[in-house]
mmCIF file of C-alpha atoms in Angstrom:
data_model
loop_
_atom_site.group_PDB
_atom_site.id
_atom_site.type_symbol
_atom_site.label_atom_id
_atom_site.label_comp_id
_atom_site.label_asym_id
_atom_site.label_seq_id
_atom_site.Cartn_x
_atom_site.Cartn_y
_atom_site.Cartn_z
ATOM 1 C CA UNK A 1 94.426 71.020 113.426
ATOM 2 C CA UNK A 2 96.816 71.591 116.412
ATOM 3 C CA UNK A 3 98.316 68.565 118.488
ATOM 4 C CA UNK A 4 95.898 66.307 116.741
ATOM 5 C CA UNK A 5 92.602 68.311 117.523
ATOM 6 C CA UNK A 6 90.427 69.754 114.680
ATOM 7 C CA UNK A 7 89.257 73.403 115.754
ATOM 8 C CA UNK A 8 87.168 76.237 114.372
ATOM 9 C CA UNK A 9 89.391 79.310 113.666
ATOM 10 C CA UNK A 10 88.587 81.435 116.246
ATOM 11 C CA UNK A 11 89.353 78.326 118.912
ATOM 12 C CA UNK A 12 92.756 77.756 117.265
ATOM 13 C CA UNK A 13 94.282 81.137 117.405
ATOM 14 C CA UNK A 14 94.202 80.688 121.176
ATOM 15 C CA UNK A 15 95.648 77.229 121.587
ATOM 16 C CA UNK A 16 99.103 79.016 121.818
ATOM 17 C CA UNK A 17 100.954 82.844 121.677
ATOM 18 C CA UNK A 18 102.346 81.908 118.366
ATOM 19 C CA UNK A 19 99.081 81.419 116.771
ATOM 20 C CA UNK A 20 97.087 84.720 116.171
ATOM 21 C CA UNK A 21 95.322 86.165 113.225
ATOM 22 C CA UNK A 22 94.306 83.187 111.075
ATOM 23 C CA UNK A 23 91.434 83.986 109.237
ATOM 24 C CA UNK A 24 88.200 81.648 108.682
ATOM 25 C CA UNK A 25 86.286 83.492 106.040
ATOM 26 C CA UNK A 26 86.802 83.419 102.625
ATOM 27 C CA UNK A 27 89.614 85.366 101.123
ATOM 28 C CA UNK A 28 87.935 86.818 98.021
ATOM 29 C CA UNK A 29 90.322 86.031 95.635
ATOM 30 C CA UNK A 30 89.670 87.611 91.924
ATOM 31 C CA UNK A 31 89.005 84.432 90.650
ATOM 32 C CA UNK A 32 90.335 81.360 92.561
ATOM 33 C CA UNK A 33 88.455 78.687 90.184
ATOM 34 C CA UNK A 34 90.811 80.093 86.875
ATOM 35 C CA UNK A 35 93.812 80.536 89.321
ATOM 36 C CA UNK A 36 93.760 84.615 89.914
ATOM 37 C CA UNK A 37 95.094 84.784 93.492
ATOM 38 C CA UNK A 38 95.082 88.701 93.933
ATOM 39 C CA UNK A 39 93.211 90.071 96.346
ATOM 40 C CA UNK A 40 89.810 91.631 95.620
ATOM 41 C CA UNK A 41 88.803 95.101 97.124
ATOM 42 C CA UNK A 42 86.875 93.727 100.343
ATOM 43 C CA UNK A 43 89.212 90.898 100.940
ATOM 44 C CA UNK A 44 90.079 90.417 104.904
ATOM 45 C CA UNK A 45 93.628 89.250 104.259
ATOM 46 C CA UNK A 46 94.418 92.731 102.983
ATOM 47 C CA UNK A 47 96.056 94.556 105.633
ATOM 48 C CA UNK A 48 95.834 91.061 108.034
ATOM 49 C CA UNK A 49 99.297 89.881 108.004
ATOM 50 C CA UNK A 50 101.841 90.997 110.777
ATOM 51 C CA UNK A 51 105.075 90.328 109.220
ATOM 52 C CA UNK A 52 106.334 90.016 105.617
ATOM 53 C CA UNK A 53 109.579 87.602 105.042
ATOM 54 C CA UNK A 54 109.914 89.931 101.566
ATOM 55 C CA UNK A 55 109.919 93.570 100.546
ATOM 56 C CA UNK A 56 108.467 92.325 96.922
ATOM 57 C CA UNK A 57 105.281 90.354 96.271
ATOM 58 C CA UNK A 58 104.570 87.295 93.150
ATOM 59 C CA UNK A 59 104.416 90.067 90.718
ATOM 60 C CA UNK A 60 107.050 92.957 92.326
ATOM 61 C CA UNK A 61 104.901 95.083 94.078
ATOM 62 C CA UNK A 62 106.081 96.389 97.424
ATOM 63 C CA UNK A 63 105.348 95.264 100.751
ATOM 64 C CA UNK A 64 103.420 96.333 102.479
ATOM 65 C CA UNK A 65 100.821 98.344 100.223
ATOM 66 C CA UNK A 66 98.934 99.770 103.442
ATOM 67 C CA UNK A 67 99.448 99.916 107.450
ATOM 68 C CA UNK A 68 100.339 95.845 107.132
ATOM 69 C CA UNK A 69 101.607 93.372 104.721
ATOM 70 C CA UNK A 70 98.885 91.290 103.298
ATOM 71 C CA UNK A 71 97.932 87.789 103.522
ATOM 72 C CA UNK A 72 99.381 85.492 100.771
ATOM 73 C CA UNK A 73 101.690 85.927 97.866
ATOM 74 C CA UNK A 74 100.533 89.105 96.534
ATOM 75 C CA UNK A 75 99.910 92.223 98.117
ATOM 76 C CA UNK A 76 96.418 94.022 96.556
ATOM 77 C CA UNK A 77 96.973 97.089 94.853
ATOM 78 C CA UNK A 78 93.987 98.889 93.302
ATOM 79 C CA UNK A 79 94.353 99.980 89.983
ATOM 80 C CA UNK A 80 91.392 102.750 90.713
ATOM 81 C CA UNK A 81 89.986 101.479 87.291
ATOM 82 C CA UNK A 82 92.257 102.720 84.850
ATOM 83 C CA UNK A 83 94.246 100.009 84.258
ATOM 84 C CA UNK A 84 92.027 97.338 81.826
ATOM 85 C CA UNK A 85 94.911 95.448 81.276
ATOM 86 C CA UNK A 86 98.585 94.952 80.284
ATOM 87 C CA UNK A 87 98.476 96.404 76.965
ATOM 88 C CA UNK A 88 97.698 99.537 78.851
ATOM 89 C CA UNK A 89 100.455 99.873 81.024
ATOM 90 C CA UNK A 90 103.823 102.162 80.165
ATOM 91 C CA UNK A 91 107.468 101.416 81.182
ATOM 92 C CA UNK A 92 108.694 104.760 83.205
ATOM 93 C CA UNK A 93 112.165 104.901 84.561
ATOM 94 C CA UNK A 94 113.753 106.031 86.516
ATOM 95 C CA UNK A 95 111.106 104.037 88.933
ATOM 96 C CA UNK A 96 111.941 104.744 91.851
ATOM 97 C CA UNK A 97 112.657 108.075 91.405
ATOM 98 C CA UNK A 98 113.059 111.633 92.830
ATOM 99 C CA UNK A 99 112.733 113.851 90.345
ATOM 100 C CA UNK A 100 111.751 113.630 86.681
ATOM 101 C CA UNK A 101 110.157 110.322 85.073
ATOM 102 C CA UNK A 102 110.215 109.387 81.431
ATOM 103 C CA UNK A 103 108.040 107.020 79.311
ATOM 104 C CA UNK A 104 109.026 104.166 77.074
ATOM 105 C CA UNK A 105 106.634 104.986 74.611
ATOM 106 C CA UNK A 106 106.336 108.106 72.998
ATOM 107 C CA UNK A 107 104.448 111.062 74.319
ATOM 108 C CA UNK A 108 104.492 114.612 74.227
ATOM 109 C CA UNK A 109 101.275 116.810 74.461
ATOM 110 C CA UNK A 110 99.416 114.222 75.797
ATOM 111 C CA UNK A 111 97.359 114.653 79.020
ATOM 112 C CA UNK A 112 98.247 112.953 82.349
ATOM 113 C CA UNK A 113 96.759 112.180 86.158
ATOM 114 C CA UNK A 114 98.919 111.189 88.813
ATOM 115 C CA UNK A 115 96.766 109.095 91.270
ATOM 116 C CA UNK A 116 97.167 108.471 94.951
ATOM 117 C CA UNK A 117 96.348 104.956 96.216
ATOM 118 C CA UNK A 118 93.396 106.322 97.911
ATOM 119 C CA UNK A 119 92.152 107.031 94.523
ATOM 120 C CA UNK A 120 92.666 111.402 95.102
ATOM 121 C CA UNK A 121 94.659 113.362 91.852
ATOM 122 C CA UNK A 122 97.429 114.662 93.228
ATOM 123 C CA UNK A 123 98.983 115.819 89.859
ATOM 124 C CA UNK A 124 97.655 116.633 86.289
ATOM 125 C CA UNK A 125 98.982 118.384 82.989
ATOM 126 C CA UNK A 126 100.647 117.524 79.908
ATOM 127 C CA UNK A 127 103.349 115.354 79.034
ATOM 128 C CA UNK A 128 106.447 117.465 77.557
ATOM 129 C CA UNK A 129 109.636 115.860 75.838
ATOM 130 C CA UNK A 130 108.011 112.446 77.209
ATOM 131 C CA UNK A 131 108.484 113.589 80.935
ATOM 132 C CA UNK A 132 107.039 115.114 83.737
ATOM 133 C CA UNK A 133 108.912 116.289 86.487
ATOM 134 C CA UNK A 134 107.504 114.772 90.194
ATOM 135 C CA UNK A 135 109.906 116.458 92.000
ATOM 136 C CA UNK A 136 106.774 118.232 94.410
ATOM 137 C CA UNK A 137 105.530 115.014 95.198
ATOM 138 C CA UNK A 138 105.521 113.309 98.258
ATOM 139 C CA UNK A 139 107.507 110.105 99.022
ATOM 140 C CA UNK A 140 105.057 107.291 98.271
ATOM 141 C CA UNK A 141 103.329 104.699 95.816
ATOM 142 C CA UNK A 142 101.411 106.820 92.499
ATOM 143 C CA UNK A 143 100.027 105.331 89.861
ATOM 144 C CA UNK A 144 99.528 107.644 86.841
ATOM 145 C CA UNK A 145 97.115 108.163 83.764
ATOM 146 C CA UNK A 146 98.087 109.097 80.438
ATOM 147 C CA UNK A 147 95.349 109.528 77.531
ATOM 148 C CA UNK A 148 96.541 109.812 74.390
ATOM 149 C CA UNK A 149 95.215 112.451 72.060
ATOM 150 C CA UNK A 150 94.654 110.308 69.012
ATOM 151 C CA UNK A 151 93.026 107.437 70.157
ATOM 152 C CA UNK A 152 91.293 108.658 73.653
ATOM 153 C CA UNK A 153 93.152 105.332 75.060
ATOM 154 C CA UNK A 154 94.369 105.669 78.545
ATOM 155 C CA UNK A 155 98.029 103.940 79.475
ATOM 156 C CA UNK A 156 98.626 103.417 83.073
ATOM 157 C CA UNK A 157 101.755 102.658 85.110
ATOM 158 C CA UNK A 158 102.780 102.738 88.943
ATOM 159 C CA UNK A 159 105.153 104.936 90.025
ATOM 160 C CA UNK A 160 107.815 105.385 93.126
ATOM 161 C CA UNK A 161 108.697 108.346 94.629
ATOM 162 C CA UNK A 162 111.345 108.790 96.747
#
């Protein structure tokens, strides 16, 4: 509604300069009836906003994940499938970091991937002295892979390089 006059979407983003962009279609949430407001991968509010008023979405990602902020209060980030869910997911500090990361839990010998958010390996090997050293990596937003030997159960975590 603008100045008391119901329009369709496309007829309201030109009833004034300020008004641009609004989308009409539905926003694909994960699962909007049981409250999951993420994004899913084909959503058209990822990528559709023009300005953020934060640098950190609902759950601490940064903004924006992609050429634009997104649309709503959390910014999609694709966990390329490895992620199942939080039980999976490792602690590494020093997040950001420029150099060397290390793990909260325990590994050593244990096989990693370090992911670009395109979904592309950039990095693989073996944990040593729970580290590995990113220092050849570009600046950007990783998310890595480790399987552990034992079990065969893959831990996931997001990582920032500076």
């Amino acid at each position: 509604q603008y100045n008391g006059t119901i329009y369709d979407v496309a007829t309201y983003n030109t009833q004034d300069p300020d008004i641009h962009d609004n989308i009409g279609s539905d926003p694909l949430f994960v699962d909007a009836v049981n409250g999951d407001f993420h994004l899913s991968l084909n959503s058209p509010a990822i990528d559709a906003g023009t300005m953020s008023l934060s640098t950190l979405d609902y759950d601490g990602n940064i903004i924006p994940n992609g050429l634009s902020p997104d649309l709503g209060v959390y910014e999609y980030y694709s966990t390329l499938g490895i992620a199942s869910n939080q039980k999976d997911e490792i602690t590494i500090y020093p997040n950001p970091t420029m150099g060397k990361i290390f793990f909260s839990n325990s590994f050593n010998n244990e096989t990693y991937k370090i992911y670009s958010l395109m979904g592309s390996v950039v990095k693989k090997g073996i944990v040593k002295e729970n580290s590995v050293d990113l220092s050849k990596l570009k600046t950007g937003i990783y998310l890595i892979r480790i399987t552990e030997i034992k079990t065969g159960s893959n831990k996931t975590g997001k990582i920032v390089k500076k």
